[in-house]
Short mmCIF file of C-alpha atoms and ligand atoms in Angstrom, two decimals:
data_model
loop_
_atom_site.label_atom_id
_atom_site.label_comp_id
_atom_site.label_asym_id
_atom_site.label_seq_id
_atom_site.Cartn_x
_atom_site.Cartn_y
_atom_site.Cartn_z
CA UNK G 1423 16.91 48.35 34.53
CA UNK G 1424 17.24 51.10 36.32
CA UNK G 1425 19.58 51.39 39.27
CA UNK G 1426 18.22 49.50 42.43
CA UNK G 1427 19.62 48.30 45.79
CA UNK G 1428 17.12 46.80 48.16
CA UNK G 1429 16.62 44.23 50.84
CA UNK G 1430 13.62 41.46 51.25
CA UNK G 1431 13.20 38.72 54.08
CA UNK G 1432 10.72 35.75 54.51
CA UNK G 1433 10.41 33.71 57.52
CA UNK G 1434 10.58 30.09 57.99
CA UNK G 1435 7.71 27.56 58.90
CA UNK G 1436 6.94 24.97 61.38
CA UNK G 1437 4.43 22.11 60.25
CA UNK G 1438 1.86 21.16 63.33
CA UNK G 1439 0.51 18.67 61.33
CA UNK G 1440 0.40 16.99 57.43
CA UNK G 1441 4.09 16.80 56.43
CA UNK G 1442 4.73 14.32 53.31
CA UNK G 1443 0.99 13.64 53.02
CA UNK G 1444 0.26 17.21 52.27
CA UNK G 1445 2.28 16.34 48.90
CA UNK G 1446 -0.32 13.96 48.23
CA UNK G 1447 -3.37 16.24 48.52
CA UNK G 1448 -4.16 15.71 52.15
CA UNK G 1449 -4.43 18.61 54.57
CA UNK G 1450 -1.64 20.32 56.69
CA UNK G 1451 -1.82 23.01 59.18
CA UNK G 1452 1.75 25.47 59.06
CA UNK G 1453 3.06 28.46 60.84
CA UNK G 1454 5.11 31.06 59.88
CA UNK G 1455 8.30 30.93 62.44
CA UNK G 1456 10.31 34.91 63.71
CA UNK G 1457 13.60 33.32 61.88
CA UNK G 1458 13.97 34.68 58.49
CA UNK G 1459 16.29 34.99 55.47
CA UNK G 1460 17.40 37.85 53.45
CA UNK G 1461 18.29 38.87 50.70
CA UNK G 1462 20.27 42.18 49.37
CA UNK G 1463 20.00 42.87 45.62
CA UNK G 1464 21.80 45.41 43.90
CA UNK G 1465 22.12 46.44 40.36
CA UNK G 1466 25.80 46.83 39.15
CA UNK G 1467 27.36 47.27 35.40
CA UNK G 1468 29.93 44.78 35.47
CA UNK G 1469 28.42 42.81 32.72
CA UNK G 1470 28.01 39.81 35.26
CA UNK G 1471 25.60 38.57 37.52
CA UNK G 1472 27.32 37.53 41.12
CA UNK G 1473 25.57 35.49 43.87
CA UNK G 1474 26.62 35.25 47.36
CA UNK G 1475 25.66 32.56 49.86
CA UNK G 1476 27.41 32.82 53.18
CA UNK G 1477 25.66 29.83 55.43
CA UNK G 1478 26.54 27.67 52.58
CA UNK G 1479 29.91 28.87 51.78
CA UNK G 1480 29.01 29.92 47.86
CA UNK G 1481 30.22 32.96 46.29
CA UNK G 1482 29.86 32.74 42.29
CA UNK G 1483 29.91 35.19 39.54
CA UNK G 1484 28.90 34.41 35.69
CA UNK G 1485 29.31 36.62 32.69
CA UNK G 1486 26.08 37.75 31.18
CA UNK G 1487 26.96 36.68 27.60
CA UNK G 1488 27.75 32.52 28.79
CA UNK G 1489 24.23 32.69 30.40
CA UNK G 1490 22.41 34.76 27.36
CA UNK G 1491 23.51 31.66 25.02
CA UNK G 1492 21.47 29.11 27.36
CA UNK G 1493 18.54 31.28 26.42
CA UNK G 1494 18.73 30.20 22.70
CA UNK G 1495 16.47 28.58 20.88
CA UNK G 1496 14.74 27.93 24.33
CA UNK G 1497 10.44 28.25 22.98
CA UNK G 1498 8.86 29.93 25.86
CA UNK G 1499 10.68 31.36 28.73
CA UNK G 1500 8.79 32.95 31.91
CA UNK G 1501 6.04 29.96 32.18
CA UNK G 1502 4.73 29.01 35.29
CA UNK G 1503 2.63 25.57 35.51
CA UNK G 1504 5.70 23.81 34.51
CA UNK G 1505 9.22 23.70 35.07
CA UNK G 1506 10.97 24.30 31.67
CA UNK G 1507 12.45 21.06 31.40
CA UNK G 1508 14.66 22.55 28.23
CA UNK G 1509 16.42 24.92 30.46
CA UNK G 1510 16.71 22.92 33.41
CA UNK G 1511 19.05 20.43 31.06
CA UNK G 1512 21.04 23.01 29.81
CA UNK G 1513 21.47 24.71 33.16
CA UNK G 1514 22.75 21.55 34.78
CA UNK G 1515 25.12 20.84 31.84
CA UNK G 1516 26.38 24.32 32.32
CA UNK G 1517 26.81 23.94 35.80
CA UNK G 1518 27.63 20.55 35.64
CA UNK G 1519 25.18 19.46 38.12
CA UNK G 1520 23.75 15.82 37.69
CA UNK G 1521 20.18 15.17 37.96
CA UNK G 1522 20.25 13.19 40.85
CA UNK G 1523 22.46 15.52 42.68
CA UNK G 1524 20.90 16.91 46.42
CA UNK G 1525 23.65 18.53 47.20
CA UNK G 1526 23.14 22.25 49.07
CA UNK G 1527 25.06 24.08 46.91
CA UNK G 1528 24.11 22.55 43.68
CA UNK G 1529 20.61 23.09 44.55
CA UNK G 1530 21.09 26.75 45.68
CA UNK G 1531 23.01 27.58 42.52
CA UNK G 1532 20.53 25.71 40.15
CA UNK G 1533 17.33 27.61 41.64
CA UNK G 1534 18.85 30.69 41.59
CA UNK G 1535 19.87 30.87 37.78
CA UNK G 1536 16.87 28.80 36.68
CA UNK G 1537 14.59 31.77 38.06
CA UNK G 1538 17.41 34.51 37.29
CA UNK G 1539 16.66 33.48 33.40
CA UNK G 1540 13.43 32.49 33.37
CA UNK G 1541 12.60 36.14 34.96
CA UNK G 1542 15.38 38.11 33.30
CA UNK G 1543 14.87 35.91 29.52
CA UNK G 1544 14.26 38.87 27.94
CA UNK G 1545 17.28 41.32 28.68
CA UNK G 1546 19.80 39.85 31.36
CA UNK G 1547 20.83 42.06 33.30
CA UNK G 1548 23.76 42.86 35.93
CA UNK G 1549 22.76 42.43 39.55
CA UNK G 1550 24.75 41.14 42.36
CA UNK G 1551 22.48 39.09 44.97
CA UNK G 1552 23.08 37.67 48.23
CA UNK G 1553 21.02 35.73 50.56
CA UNK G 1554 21.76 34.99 54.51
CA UNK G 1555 19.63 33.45 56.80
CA UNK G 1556 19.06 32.73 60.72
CA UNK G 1557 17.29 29.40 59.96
CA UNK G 1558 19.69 26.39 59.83
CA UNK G 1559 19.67 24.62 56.21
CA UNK G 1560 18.32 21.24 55.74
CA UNK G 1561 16.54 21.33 59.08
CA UNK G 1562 13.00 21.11 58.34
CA UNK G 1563 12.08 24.92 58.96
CA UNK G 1564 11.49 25.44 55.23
CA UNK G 1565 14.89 27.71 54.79
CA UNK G 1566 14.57 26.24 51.08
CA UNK G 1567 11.05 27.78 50.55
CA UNK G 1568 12.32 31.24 52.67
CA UNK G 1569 15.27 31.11 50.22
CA UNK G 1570 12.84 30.97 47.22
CA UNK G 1571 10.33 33.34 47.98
CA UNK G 1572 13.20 35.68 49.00
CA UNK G 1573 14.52 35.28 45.16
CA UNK G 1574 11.08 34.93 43.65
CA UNK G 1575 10.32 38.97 45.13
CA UNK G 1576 13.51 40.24 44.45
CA UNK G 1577 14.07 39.41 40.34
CA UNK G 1578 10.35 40.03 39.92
CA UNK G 1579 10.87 43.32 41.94
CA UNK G 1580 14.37 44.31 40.09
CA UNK G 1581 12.66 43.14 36.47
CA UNK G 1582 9.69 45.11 37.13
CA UNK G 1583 7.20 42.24 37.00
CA UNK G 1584 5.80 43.76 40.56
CA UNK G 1585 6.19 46.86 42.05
CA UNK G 1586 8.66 47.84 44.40
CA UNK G 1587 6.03 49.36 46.95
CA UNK G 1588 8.88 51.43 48.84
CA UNK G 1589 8.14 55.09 48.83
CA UNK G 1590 11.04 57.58 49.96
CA UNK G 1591 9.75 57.58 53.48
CA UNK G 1592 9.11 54.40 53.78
CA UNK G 1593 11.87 51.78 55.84
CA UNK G 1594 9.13 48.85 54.54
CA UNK G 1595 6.34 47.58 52.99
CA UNK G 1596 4.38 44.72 51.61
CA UNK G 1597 2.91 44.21 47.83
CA UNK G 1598 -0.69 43.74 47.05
CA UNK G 1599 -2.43 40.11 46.99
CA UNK G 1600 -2.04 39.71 43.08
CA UNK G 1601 1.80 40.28 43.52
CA UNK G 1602 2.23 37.99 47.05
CA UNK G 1603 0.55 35.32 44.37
CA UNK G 1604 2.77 35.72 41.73
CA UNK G 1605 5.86 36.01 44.29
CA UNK G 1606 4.30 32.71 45.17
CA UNK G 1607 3.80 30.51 42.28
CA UNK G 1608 7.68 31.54 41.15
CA UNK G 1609 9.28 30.67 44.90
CA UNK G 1610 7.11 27.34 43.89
CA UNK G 1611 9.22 27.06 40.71
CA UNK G 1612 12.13 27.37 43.06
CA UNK G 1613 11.13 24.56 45.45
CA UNK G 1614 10.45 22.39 42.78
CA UNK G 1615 13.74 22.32 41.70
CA UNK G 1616 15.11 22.08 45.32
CA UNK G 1617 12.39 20.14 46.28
CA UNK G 1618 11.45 17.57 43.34
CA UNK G 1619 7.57 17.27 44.32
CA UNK G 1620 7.01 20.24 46.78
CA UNK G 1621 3.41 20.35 48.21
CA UNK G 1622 3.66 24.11 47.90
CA UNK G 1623 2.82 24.54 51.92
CA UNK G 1624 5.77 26.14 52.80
CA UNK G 1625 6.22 28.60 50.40
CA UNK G 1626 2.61 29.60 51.15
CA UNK G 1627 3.60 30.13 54.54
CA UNK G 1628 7.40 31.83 53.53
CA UNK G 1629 5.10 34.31 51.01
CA UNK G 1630 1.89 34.84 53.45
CA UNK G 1631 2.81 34.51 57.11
CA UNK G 1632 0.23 33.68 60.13
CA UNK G 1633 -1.11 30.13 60.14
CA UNK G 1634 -2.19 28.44 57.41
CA UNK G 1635 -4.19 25.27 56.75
CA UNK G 1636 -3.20 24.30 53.15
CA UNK G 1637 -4.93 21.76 51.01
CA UNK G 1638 -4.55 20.52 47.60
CA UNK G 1639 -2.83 24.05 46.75
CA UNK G 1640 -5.73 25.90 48.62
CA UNK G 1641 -4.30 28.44 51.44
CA UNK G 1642 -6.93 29.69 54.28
CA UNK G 1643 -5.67 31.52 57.20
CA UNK G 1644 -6.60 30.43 60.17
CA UNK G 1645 -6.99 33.76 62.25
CA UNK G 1646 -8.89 31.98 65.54
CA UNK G 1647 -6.34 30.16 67.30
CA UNK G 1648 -4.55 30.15 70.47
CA UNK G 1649 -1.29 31.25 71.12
CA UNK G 1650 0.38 27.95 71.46
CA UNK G 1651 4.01 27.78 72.94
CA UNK G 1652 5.79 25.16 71.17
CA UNK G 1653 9.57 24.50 71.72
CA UNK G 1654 11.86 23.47 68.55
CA UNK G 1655 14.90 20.60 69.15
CA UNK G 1656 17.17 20.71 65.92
CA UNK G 1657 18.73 17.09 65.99
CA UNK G 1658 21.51 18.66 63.44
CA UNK G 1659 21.12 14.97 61.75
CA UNK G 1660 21.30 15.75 58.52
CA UNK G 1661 19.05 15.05 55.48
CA UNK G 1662 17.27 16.33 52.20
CA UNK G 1663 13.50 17.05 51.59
CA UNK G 1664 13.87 15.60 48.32
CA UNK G 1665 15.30 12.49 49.34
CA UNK G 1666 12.84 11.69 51.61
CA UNK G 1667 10.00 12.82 49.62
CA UNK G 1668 10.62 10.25 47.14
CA UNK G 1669 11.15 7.54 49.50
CA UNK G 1670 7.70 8.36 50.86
CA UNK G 1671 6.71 7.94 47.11
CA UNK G 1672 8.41 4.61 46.89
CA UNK G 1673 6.33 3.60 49.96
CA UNK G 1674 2.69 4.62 48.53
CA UNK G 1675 3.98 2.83 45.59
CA UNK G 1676 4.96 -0.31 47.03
CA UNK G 1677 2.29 -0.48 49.26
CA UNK G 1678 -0.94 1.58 48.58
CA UNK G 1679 -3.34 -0.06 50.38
CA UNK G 1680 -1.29 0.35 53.79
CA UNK G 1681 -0.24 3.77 52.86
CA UNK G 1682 -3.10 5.67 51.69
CA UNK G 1683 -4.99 4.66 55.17
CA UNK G 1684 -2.14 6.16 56.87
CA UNK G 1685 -1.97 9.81 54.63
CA UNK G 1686 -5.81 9.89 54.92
CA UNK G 1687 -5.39 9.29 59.22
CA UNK G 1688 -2.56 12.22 58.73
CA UNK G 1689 -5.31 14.59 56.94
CA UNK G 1690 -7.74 13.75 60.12
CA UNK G 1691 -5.57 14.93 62.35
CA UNK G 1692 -5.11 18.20 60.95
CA UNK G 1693 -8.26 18.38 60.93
CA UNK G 1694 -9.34 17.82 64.34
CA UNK G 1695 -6.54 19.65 65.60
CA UNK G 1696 -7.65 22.89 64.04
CA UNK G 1697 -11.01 22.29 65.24
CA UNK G 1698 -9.35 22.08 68.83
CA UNK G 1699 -7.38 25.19 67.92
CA UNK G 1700 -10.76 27.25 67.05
CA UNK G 1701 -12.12 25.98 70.29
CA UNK G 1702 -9.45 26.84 72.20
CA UNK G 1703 -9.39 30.45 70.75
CA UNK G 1704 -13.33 30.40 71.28
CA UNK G 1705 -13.91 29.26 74.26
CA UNK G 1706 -10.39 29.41 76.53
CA UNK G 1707 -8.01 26.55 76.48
CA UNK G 1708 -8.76 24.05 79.17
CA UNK G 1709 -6.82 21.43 80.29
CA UNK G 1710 -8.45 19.14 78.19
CA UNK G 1711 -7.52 20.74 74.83
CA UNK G 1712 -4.24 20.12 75.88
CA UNK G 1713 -4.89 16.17 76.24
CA UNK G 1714 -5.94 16.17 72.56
CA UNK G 1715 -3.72 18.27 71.43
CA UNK G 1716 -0.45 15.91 72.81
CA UNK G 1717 -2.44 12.65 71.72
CA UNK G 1718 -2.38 14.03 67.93
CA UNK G 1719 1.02 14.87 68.20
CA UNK G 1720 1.81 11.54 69.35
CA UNK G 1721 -0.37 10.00 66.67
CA UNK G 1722 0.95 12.11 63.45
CA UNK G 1723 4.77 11.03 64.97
CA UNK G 1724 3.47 7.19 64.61
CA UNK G 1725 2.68 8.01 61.76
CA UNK G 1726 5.48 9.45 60.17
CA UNK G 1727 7.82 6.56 61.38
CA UNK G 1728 5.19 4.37 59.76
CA UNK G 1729 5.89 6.49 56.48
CA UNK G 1730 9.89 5.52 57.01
CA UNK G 1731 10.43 9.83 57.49
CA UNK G 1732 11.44 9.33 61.33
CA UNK G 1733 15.07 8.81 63.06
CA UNK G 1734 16.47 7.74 66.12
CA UNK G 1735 17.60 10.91 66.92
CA UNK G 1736 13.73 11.98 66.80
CA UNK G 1737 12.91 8.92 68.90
CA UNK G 1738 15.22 10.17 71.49
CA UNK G 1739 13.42 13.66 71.33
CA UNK G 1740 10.03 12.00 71.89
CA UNK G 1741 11.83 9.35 74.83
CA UNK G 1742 13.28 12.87 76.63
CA UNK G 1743 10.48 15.01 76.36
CA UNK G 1744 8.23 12.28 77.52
CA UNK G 1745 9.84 11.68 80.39
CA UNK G 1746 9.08 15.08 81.43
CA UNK G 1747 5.44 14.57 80.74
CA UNK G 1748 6.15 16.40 77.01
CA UNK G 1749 4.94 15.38 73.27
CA UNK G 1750 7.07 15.31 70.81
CA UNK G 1751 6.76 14.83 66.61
CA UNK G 1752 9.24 15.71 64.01
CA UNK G 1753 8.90 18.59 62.00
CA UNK G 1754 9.49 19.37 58.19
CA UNK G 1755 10.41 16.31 55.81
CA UNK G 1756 12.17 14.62 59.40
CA UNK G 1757 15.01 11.63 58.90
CA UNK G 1758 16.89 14.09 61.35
CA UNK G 1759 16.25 17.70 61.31
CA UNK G 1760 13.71 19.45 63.47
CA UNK G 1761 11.56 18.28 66.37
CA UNK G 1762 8.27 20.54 67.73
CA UNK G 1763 7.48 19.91 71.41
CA UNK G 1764 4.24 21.52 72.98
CA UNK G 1765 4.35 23.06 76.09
CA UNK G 1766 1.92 23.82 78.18
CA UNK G 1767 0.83 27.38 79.66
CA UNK G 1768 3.53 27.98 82.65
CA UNK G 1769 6.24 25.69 81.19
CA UNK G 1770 9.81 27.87 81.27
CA UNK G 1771 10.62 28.09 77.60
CA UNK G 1772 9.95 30.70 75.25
CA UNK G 1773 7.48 30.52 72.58
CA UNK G 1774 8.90 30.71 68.81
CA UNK G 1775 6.14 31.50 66.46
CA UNK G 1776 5.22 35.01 65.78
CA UNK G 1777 3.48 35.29 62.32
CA UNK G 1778 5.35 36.89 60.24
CA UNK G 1779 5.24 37.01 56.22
CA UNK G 1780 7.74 38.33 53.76
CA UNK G 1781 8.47 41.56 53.28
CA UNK G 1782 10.61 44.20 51.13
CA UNK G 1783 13.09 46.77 52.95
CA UNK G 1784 16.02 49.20 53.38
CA UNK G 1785 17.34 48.13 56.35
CA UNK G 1786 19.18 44.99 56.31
CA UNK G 1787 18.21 43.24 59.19
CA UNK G 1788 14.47 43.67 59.57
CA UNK G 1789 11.11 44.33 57.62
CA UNK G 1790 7.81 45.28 58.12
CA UNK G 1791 7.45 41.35 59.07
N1 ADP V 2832 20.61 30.48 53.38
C1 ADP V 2832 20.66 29.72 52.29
N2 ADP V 2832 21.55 29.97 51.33
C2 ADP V 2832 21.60 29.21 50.23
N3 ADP V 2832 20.80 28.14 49.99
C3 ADP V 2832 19.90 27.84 50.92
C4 ADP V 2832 19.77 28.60 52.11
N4 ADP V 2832 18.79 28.06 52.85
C5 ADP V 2832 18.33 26.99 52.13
N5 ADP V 2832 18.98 26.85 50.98
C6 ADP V 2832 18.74 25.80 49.96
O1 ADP V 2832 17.71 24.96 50.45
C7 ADP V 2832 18.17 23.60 50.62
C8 ADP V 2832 17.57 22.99 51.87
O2 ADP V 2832 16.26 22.66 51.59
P1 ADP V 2832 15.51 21.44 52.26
O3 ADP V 2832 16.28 20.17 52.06
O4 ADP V 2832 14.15 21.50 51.72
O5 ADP V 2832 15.51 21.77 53.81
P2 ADP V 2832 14.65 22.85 54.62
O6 ADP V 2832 13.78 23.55 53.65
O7 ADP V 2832 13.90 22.03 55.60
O8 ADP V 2832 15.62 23.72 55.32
C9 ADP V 2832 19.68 23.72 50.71
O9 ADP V 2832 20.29 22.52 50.23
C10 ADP V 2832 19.97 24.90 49.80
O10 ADP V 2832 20.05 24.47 48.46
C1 PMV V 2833 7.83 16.96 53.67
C2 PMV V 2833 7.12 18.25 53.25
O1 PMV V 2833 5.73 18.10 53.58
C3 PMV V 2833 7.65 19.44 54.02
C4 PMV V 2833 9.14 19.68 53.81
O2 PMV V 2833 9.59 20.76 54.60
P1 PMV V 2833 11.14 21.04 54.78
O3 PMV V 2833 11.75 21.25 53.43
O4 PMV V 2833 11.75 19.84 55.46
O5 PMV V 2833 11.23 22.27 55.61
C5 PMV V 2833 7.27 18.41 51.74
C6 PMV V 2833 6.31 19.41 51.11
O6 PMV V 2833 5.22 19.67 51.66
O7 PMV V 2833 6.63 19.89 50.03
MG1 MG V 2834 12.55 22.75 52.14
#
């Protein structure tokens, strides 16, 4: 490999509509949010690959030789419909991380050398990568998928699986649509490990930007729609996509004929709140788009404490915001986390979406975004 430093950044999401029953093929309507994480990867000849994670407090290093024997005997490195269930053992009993583990760390360090070697299988090589982010972790703003897609570009980049579209003059760029879809399906890889049974949504939205409606692993941009201001509340209650995921699972389980009613009801809203949107971006907003819009919300948040995903910390959101003639729903996997509030035109808060996708850089702080 030859001797590379560069930056890449993807931003975060917020989910209007279709959290938890997007995993189970309904549809969901996402936006890509103006916080983003980084990443810096350089090349080095130490012999070792280092990774640095300052929001989560991880610095680790690894000696190329310890990671090249995980590689043995291992069939068919590089595949992408399936995780590589092989490696994923040997990975956690070389990191000692259990299988039922969620903790941030754990996760952070297992994506990043599952993709490292999976990428890399045929000639490890030295590189020293770190990753920093303005979206908080665990908060339902997808900083896992952000995280991902940020590693996904980079190895692919450093390996030469895509191009690194930076000329001399350029401070940023963006790779074609046949390399944004294989950035896409790896930072997938990622979120399944982080994840357990990611929908896929947000690292659509991480790898593409704008607003997306995403279905059943189909992403269409929705270009028509208004500029809606929409006001975030992080609860800082803690909790873990995966965790609630599956406990969402355990409920369609237990109960499928009160669930699926309830995923399917989740689906129709999305649905009739993008046809809203297009109106609204075809006609004008009116007062009465607004109405609808604040009923769905208020709808998809029943629903999601019917799914068991809410919190009272979310109720207390909805309770406040209401009080101030405001609708509330939680955001992301919920339990805690994020909260979205609409405002209305006029209301004193500044909007927080501005479409952005990922992109590839010199400068640390920004890209072509
Ligand atoms: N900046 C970061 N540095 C390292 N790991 C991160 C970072 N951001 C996210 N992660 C990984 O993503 C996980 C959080 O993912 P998740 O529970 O899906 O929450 P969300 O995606 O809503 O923020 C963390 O536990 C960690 O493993
Ligand atoms: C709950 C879910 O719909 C969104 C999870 O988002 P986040 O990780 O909480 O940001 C899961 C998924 O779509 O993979
Ligand atoms: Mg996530």
């Amino acid at each position: 490999m030859q001797t590379l430093e560069f930056f890449v950044s993807a931003p975060g999401k917020v989910i209007l509509h279709g959290e938890h029953s997007v995993v189970h093929g309904q549809v969901a309507l996402a936006v890509s949010l103006n916080l983003r994480t980084f990443l810096q990867l350089q090349s080095t000849s130490s012999g070792e690959v280092h990774i640095n994670l300052p929001n989560i407090d991880t610095f680790l290093s690894w000696e190329i030789t310890a990671l090249q024997s995980l590689l043995a005997g291992c069939k068919e490195q590089g595949g992408l419909k399936e995780l590589d269930a092989d490696l994923l053992k040997r990975l956690r009993e070389f990191t000692r991380i259990s299988e039922d583990s969620t903790d941030t760390r754990s996760m952070a360090v297992l994506a990043f050398l599952y993709m490292y070697l999976s990428v890399f299988a045929e000639s490890l090589a030295s590189i020293t990568v770190s990753v920093w982010s303005e979206l908080p972790t665990g908060a339902g703003l997808g900083s896992s998928a952000a995280y991902n897609v940020c590693l996904s570009a980079a190895l692919l980049s450093a390996r030469g699986n895509i191009s690194n579209p930076l000329t001399p003059q350029q401070e940023s760029a963006r790779w074609s649509k046949e390399e944004m879809e294989l950035i896409n399906r790896w930072a997938f890889m990622g979120e399944k490990i982080i994840h357990g049974n990611p929908s896929g949504v947000d690292n659509a939205v991480g790898t593409w930007g704008g607003f997306l409606r995403y279905h059943a692993g189909n992403i269409s941009p929705l270009s028509w729609v208004p500029v809606l201001r929409i006001l975030l509340t992080n609860t800082k209650v803690p909790r873990s996509t995966k965790v609630l995921v599956s406990g969402v699972k355990d409920k369609i389980n237990k109960f499928p004929s009160v669930l699926k009613p309830v995923l399917e009801s989740v689906s129709a809203v999305s649905c009739v709140c993008e046809q809203t949107l297009t109106e609204m971006a075809e006609r004008g907003p009116s007062a009465e788009h607004y109405n609808i819009l604040e009923e769905l919300i208020d709808i998809n948040q029943h629903h999601l404490n019917v799914m068991g995903v809410g919190h009272s910390s979310l109720d207390t959101l909805c309770r406040v915001t209401l009080a101030r003639g405001l609708h509330s729903k939680l955001t992301g996997a919920g339990g805690g986390g994020c909260g979205i509030t609409l405002l209305r035109p006029g209301e004193k808060t500044p909007p927080v979406s501005c479409l952005t996708s990922l992109s590839v850089g010199r400068q640390s702080r920004r890209g072509a975004g």
